[in-house]
Every structure is written in structure tokens, then in C-alpha cells.
Short mmCIF file of C-alpha atoms in Angstrom, two decimals:
data_model
loop_
_atom_site.label_atom_id
_atom_site.label_comp_id
_atom_site.label_asym_id
_atom_site.label_seq_id
_atom_site.Cartn_x
_atom_site.Cartn_y
_atom_site.Cartn_z
CA MET A 79 23.37 18.85 -15.11
CA SER A 80 26.90 19.87 -16.06
CA ASN A 81 29.27 18.65 -18.75
CA SER A 82 30.65 16.22 -16.17
CA GLN A 83 27.49 14.13 -16.41
CA TYR A 84 27.89 10.38 -16.39
CA LEU A 85 25.39 7.55 -16.42
CA THR A 86 25.00 6.02 -12.98
CA PRO A 87 23.17 2.73 -12.47
CA GLU A 88 20.35 4.71 -10.86
CA LEU A 89 19.96 6.94 -13.92
CA ARG A 90 20.00 3.93 -16.23
CA ASP A 91 17.28 2.27 -14.14
CA TRP A 92 15.23 5.47 -14.15
CA VAL A 93 15.36 5.77 -17.97
CA ALA A 94 14.36 2.12 -18.37
CA ALA A 95 11.45 2.57 -15.95
CA GLN A 96 10.07 5.57 -17.85
CA LEU A 97 10.17 3.66 -21.14
CA ARG A 98 8.47 0.65 -19.56
CA ASN A 99 5.74 2.96 -18.26
CA GLY A 100 4.82 3.86 -21.82
CA ILE A 101 6.65 7.19 -22.21
CA THR A 102 7.69 7.65 -25.83
CA ARG A 103 11.40 7.97 -26.55
CA GLU A 104 10.95 11.44 -28.04
CA ALA A 105 8.92 12.71 -25.08
CA LEU A 106 11.50 11.32 -22.64
CA TYR A 107 14.37 12.83 -24.65
CA GLN A 108 12.75 16.29 -24.62
CA ALA A 109 12.00 16.01 -20.90
CA MET A 110 15.61 15.05 -20.20
CA LEU A 111 16.89 18.05 -22.15
CA SER A 112 14.54 20.42 -20.31
CA SER A 113 15.87 18.98 -17.03
CA GLY A 114 19.45 19.84 -17.97
CA TRP A 115 20.72 16.69 -19.65
CA VAL A 116 23.47 17.18 -22.24
CA PRO A 117 22.07 16.00 -25.62
CA ASP A 118 24.84 13.44 -26.21
CA MET A 119 24.35 11.96 -22.75
CA ALA A 120 20.57 11.80 -23.15
CA GLN A 121 20.95 10.05 -26.51
CA GLU A 122 23.45 7.58 -25.01
CA ALA A 123 21.07 6.78 -22.15
CA LEU A 124 18.22 6.10 -24.56
CA ALA A 125 20.43 4.09 -26.92
CA GLU A 126 21.14 1.60 -24.12
CA HIS A 127 17.45 0.73 -24.04
CA GLN A 128 16.60 -0.03 -27.66
CA ALA A 129 14.75 -3.18 -26.67
CA VAL A 130 12.35 -2.40 -23.86
CA GLU A 131 9.96 -4.90 -22.37
CA PRO A 132 6.56 -4.75 -24.08
CA PRO A 133 3.76 -3.00 -22.17
CA LEU A 134 1.93 -5.15 -19.68
CA THR A 135 -1.49 -6.41 -20.72
CA LEU A 136 -3.95 -4.96 -18.25
CA PRO A 137 -6.57 -7.45 -17.05
CA GLU A 138 -10.21 -6.83 -17.77
CA ILE A 139 -12.22 -5.26 -14.97
CA PRO A 140 -16.01 -5.38 -14.71
CA GLU A 141 -17.69 -2.17 -15.84
CA PRO A 142 -19.62 -0.50 -12.99
CA VAL A 143 -23.38 -0.15 -13.44
CA VAL A 144 -24.49 3.47 -13.04
CA GLU A 145 -27.95 3.94 -11.60
CA PRO A 146 -29.90 7.11 -12.52
CA GLY A 147 -29.01 9.91 -10.14
CA SER A 148 -26.01 8.09 -8.66
CA LEU A 149 -22.57 9.64 -8.18
CA PRO A 150 -19.02 8.30 -8.22
CA GLU A 151 -18.25 6.89 -4.77
CA PRO A 152 -15.78 4.44 -3.24
CA ASP A 153 -17.22 1.49 -1.35
CA LEU A 154 -16.79 2.42 2.31
CA SER A 155 -19.81 0.45 3.49
CA ASP A 156 -17.78 -1.75 5.84
CA GLN A 157 -15.78 1.20 7.19
CA ARG A 158 -12.48 -0.01 5.80
CA SER A 159 -9.60 2.46 5.94
CA VAL A 160 -7.65 0.73 3.13
CA LEU A 161 -8.95 -0.16 -0.34
CA LEU A 162 -7.34 -2.31 -3.03
CA PRO A 163 -9.05 -1.23 -6.28
CA ASP A 164 -6.57 -3.02 -8.55
CA GLY A 165 -4.32 -4.61 -5.98
CA HIS A 166 -2.74 -1.21 -5.27
CA ARG A 167 -3.08 -0.06 -1.65
CA VAL A 168 -5.10 3.17 -1.27
CA GLU A 169 -5.69 4.64 2.20
CA ILE A 170 -8.72 6.65 3.29
CA LEU A 171 -7.19 9.57 5.19
CA MET A 172 -10.31 11.70 5.59
CA ALA A 173 -13.98 11.45 4.61
CA LEU A 174 -16.49 14.29 4.82
CA GLN A 175 -20.18 13.66 4.13
CA ARG A 176 -21.37 17.13 3.08
CA PRO A 177 -19.95 18.14 0.79
CA ARG A 178 -18.66 14.73 -0.17
CA VAL A 179 -14.88 15.12 0.15
CA ILE A 180 -12.45 12.21 0.55
CA VAL A 181 -8.68 12.42 0.86
CA PHE A 182 -6.88 9.32 -0.46
CA GLY A 183 -3.38 8.36 0.63
CA GLY A 184 -1.02 6.68 -1.82
CA LEU A 185 -3.44 6.62 -4.75
CA LEU A 186 -0.42 6.85 -7.06
CA SER A 187 3.01 5.32 -6.53
CA GLU A 188 6.12 7.51 -6.70
CA ALA A 189 7.08 5.91 -10.00
CA GLU A 190 3.64 6.62 -11.48
CA CYS A 191 3.83 10.25 -10.37
CA ASP A 192 7.25 10.63 -11.97
CA ALA A 193 6.20 8.93 -15.20
CA VAL A 194 3.14 11.17 -15.61
CA MET A 195 5.23 14.31 -15.05
CA VAL A 196 7.85 13.21 -17.57
CA ALA A 197 5.25 12.38 -20.22
CA ALA A 198 3.45 15.69 -19.69
CA GLY A 199 6.46 17.99 -19.34
CA ALA A 200 7.18 18.64 -23.01
CA ARG A 201 3.52 19.43 -23.81
CA LEU A 202 2.66 22.04 -21.18
CA ALA A 203 1.05 25.33 -22.23
CA ARG A 204 -0.73 28.17 -20.40
CA SER A 205 -3.93 26.81 -18.84
CA GLU A 206 -7.31 28.08 -19.98
CA THR A 207 -10.84 28.11 -18.56
CA VAL A 208 -14.25 27.64 -20.18
CA ALA A 209 -15.28 30.86 -21.92
CA ALA A 210 -18.32 32.58 -20.41
CA LYS A 211 -19.49 34.71 -23.35
CA ARG A 212 -18.53 32.59 -26.35
CA GLU A 213 -17.90 28.99 -27.24
CA GLY A 214 -14.53 27.47 -26.45
CA SER A 215 -11.93 28.31 -23.81
CA GLU A 216 -9.84 31.34 -22.93
CA VAL A 217 -6.83 32.44 -20.87
CA ASN A 218 -8.04 33.73 -17.51
CA SER A 219 -6.06 35.72 -14.93
CA ALA A 220 -7.68 33.57 -12.21
CA ARG A 221 -5.74 30.54 -13.47
CA THR A 222 -1.98 30.92 -13.82
CA SER A 223 -0.80 27.34 -14.22
CA GLU A 224 0.56 25.47 -17.25
CA GLY A 225 -1.23 22.34 -18.39
CA MET A 226 -1.96 19.65 -20.95
CA PHE A 227 -4.44 16.82 -21.55
CA PHE A 228 -3.73 13.17 -22.20
CA GLU A 229 -6.06 11.20 -24.40
CA ARG A 230 -7.84 8.47 -22.45
CA GLY A 231 -5.51 5.48 -22.26
CA GLU A 232 -2.78 7.33 -24.16
CA ASN A 233 0.08 5.37 -22.62
CA GLU A 234 0.44 2.49 -20.20
CA VAL A 235 0.78 4.49 -17.00
CA VAL A 236 -2.19 6.75 -17.88
CA ALA A 237 -4.32 3.71 -18.73
CA ARG A 238 -3.34 2.01 -15.46
CA VAL A 239 -4.22 5.09 -13.38
CA GLU A 240 -7.54 5.57 -15.18
CA ARG A 241 -8.54 1.97 -14.57
CA ARG A 242 -7.63 2.29 -10.89
CA ILE A 243 -9.79 5.40 -10.61
CA ALA A 244 -12.74 3.70 -12.32
CA SER A 245 -12.50 0.74 -9.96
CA LEU A 246 -11.95 2.86 -6.84
CA LEU A 247 -14.86 5.23 -7.51
CA ASN A 248 -17.21 2.66 -9.07
CA TRP A 249 -17.65 4.78 -12.18
CA PRO A 250 -17.26 3.67 -15.82
CA LEU A 251 -13.91 4.46 -17.37
CA ARG A 252 -15.71 5.79 -20.46
CA ASN A 253 -17.44 8.43 -18.30
CA GLY A 254 -14.14 10.13 -17.51
CA GLU A 255 -12.45 12.98 -19.32
CA GLY A 256 -8.82 12.62 -20.34
CA LEU A 257 -6.31 13.15 -17.56
CA GLN A 258 -5.18 16.78 -17.22
CA VAL A 259 -1.73 17.58 -15.83
CA LEU A 260 -0.96 21.02 -14.39
CA ARG A 261 2.25 22.62 -13.19
CA TYR A 262 2.14 25.59 -10.81
CA ARG A 263 5.34 27.61 -10.41
CA VAL A 264 6.01 30.01 -7.52
CA GLY A 265 3.09 32.46 -7.26
CA ALA A 266 0.85 30.44 -9.60
CA GLU A 267 -2.65 29.66 -8.39
CA TYR A 268 -6.20 28.78 -9.42
CA GLN A 269 -8.64 31.07 -7.67
CA PRO A 270 -11.78 29.50 -6.15
CA HIS A 271 -14.20 28.15 -8.73
CA TYR A 272 -16.66 25.33 -9.43
CA ASP A 273 -15.88 22.41 -11.75
CA TYR A 274 -19.42 21.87 -13.03
CA PHE A 275 -20.47 23.64 -16.21
CA ASP A 276 -22.60 26.72 -15.64
CA PRO A 277 -25.72 26.29 -17.82
CA ARG A 278 -25.77 30.06 -18.38
CA HIS A 279 -22.42 30.09 -20.17
CA ALA A 280 -22.39 30.17 -23.97
CA SER A 281 -19.95 27.25 -24.12
CA SER A 282 -21.94 24.90 -21.88
CA LYS A 283 -24.42 23.56 -24.45
CA ALA A 284 -21.72 22.13 -26.72
CA ILE A 285 -19.69 20.83 -23.76
CA LEU A 286 -22.66 19.03 -22.21
CA GLU A 287 -23.34 17.23 -25.50
CA ARG A 288 -20.01 15.41 -25.06
CA GLY A 289 -21.00 13.45 -21.95
CA GLY A 290 -23.37 15.44 -19.81
CA GLN A 291 -22.58 17.40 -16.69
CA ARG A 292 -19.48 16.87 -14.56
CA VAL A 293 -20.40 15.11 -11.31
CA ALA A 294 -17.05 14.64 -9.55
CA THR A 295 -13.40 15.72 -9.45
CA LEU A 296 -10.26 13.85 -8.43
CA VAL A 297 -7.09 15.90 -7.94
CA MET A 298 -3.92 13.79 -7.65
CA TYR A 299 -0.70 15.31 -6.35
CA LEU A 300 2.34 14.36 -8.43
CA ASN A 301 4.88 16.03 -6.15
CA THR A 302 5.11 17.80 -2.80
CA PRO A 303 5.75 21.55 -3.07
CA ALA A 304 8.11 22.98 -0.47
CA ARG A 305 5.50 25.52 0.67
CA GLY A 306 2.00 26.48 -0.38
CA GLY A 307 -0.20 25.02 -3.08
CA ALA A 308 -2.96 23.52 -0.92
CA THR A 309 -6.35 22.69 -2.43
CA VAL A 310 -8.73 24.97 -0.56
CA PHE A 311 -12.50 24.74 -0.02
CA PRO A 312 -13.50 28.25 1.18
CA ASP A 313 -17.16 27.42 1.95
CA ILE A 314 -16.23 24.72 4.46
CA LYS A 315 -12.89 26.14 5.60
CA LEU A 316 -10.94 23.05 4.50
CA ASP A 317 -7.35 23.03 3.19
CA VAL A 318 -5.91 19.82 1.73
CA MET A 319 -2.14 19.91 1.60
CA ALA A 320 -0.41 18.64 -1.54
CA GLN A 321 1.47 15.41 -0.79
CA LYS A 322 3.02 13.33 -3.56
CA GLY A 323 0.87 10.31 -4.40
CA ASN A 324 -2.16 11.49 -2.41
CA ALA A 325 -5.41 12.79 -3.90
CA VAL A 326 -8.55 14.69 -2.97
CA PHE A 327 -11.94 13.62 -4.37
CA PHE A 328 -15.22 15.54 -4.25
CA SER A 329 -18.59 15.09 -5.93
CA TYR A 330 -21.52 17.37 -6.74
CA ASP A 331 -25.03 16.26 -7.63
CA ARG A 332 -26.14 19.49 -9.34
CA PRO A 333 -24.52 22.52 -10.99
CA ASP A 334 -25.24 24.84 -8.08
CA PRO A 335 -23.27 26.60 -5.31
CA SER A 336 -25.39 24.73 -2.75
CA THR A 337 -23.09 21.74 -3.36
CA LEU A 338 -20.44 23.62 -1.32
CA THR A 339 -17.74 22.52 -3.77
CA LEU A 340 -16.18 25.93 -4.32
CA HIS A 341 -12.48 25.16 -4.41
CA GLY A 342 -9.16 26.51 -5.62
CA GLY A 343 -5.43 25.99 -5.74
CA ALA A 344 -3.63 28.26 -3.27
CA PRO A 345 -0.53 30.07 -4.56
CA VAL A 346 2.72 28.12 -4.51
CA VAL A 347 5.13 29.84 -2.13
CA GLU A 348 8.25 27.77 -2.73
CA GLY A 349 9.07 25.10 -5.28
CA GLU A 350 6.54 23.78 -7.81
CA LYS A 351 3.26 21.91 -7.61
CA TRP A 352 2.27 19.26 -10.16
CA VAL A 353 -1.20 17.75 -10.17
CA ALA A 354 -3.19 15.40 -12.38
CA THR A 355 -6.94 16.00 -12.47
CA LYS A 356 -9.64 13.55 -13.52
CA TRP A 357 -13.15 14.91 -14.12
CA LEU A 358 -16.03 12.44 -14.20
CA ARG A 359 -19.16 12.96 -16.30
CA GLN A 360 -22.77 11.76 -16.02
CA GLY A 361 -22.47 9.86 -19.31
CA GLU A 362 -19.87 8.64 -21.77
CA PHE A 363 -17.34 11.36 -22.59
CA VAL A 364 -16.70 11.58 -26.33
#
């Protein structure tokens, strides 16, 4: 933005919406500056919204019962193509049985996508992977994105999305890791990999003590890159294109390549790609 910035009604509404979605004033201010806002204008926009409506109280939802050996799975028993996990319309765009891959349409609203990106923007750092020869994580040339983690239920929009996921996939909210947000710039990628923890790795023992093995992944697209950035499954020759609000879900019943869940993020060719990933565990993640 230039020095000729002025506050339009649309910009005022946008600022108010981010604050209502649970974004802190400081996080929103930093995100506005990084987007080109002049400091005085950003402060003026925030000053107009000193009194923001209190966060909505989310209704209680029944906790799913997890049977031994079961996996996260939406209820498609009556062959519906639209689900309403929390009253929000989610479309089933594609369903593959083996491996279990489902593409959801409209899992997130545009406003939810924008709010998650704004809240995450000021906290992004170079992404890491689980270390293979020592405990902890490490920077890996196979993963060139920037990322951050939210605490579970950290703000209103994150809590709302997590509850929707739990209801949609019939999996306890407590069995999910915190939401991870990633930004891929031009040329950034995540080479094909598995999301389960390799029992042979030095880090796996400590990780598994925090909630057991990962059993499913949900990748939600927060924007639509101009070109590139598909989620690819090399073993089954499947490419899922990144479309804002949509998501791809896949599950794996054992930490083994036979699950056919090798996947990666193809390089971004033009624009940026933002995703939010939710990993689901066998037990309560602590």
C-alpha cells in the first residue's frame, strides 16, 4: 500500500472480522504491516474497533467413541455427497477406497481461510522435519516451506475449525495435534514423504509417547496458487490441486509404505500456496 492509503468501508469490515475471529490486535497489526500498511493507518484502523463483540460460545458436541483399530472416517454410509458436521456445508468431491483418500469441497469458508493466514503470518519460520539420527527436528532440504503451529483451540477460528474436523471425521478433538500452517513461495516444495513416524528413527520413541502413532492427515488449502503446488500421491498417480477452502484427507492404518500414502507438495510455479495441516493420532495428543 502507498502513502495514499485510506480506510474504505471494506477495509474497516475486514479488520473487524479478523478481530471477531479471535486474531489478537498485535498479531493483526504485524500482519497488516507485513502486507504494506502504513503504521499510522494500521493503528487508526485498529483504534476504530476498541470494543469488539465477544467470541461466540461454541456449543458442546458429543465426543466420538474410538474403537480399537478404528481410523478417522467421515460417515458416508448413506452415500451423501454433502455433509453438515457443524451446520457448515462440506462437499465430497472425490473418495478413493485404497488408499483412503477423500477430497472435501468448502471445508473452510473464505473468511476462515483469511483469518488463519493472518493469525499465522507473523509467526512463520523455516519448516523442519523429524530428525532421523537424533531426537528433535531439523531443517531438511526436502522441505522448503515456512511454517508455524497453533496450540489446540488457541483462538476462536482455530477452535471452530478443529471442532468441525472432529465432527466430520468422527475422531476425538483431543486426539489431534495443533494446527500447522505452511506457506510455500515460488519454487518451494515438500518432496514425497510419509506422515507416520518411522519406528526406526531416534526421535520416534519420545514422539509416540505424546499420543501414539499418527493415523490420518488433513491438508486444508487456505488460498489458490496461480500455478503449481498440487498435493501429489506418486504411488497412485494422483494429484490434488490446491483450491481455497478445499481439503484432502487420507488415513493409514500402519507405519508402512504398503499404506500407499507417499505424498508431497509439488513446487509452486507462480504465486504462493498456504495450507493448514491437521494430523490425527491414535490416542490423546499431549
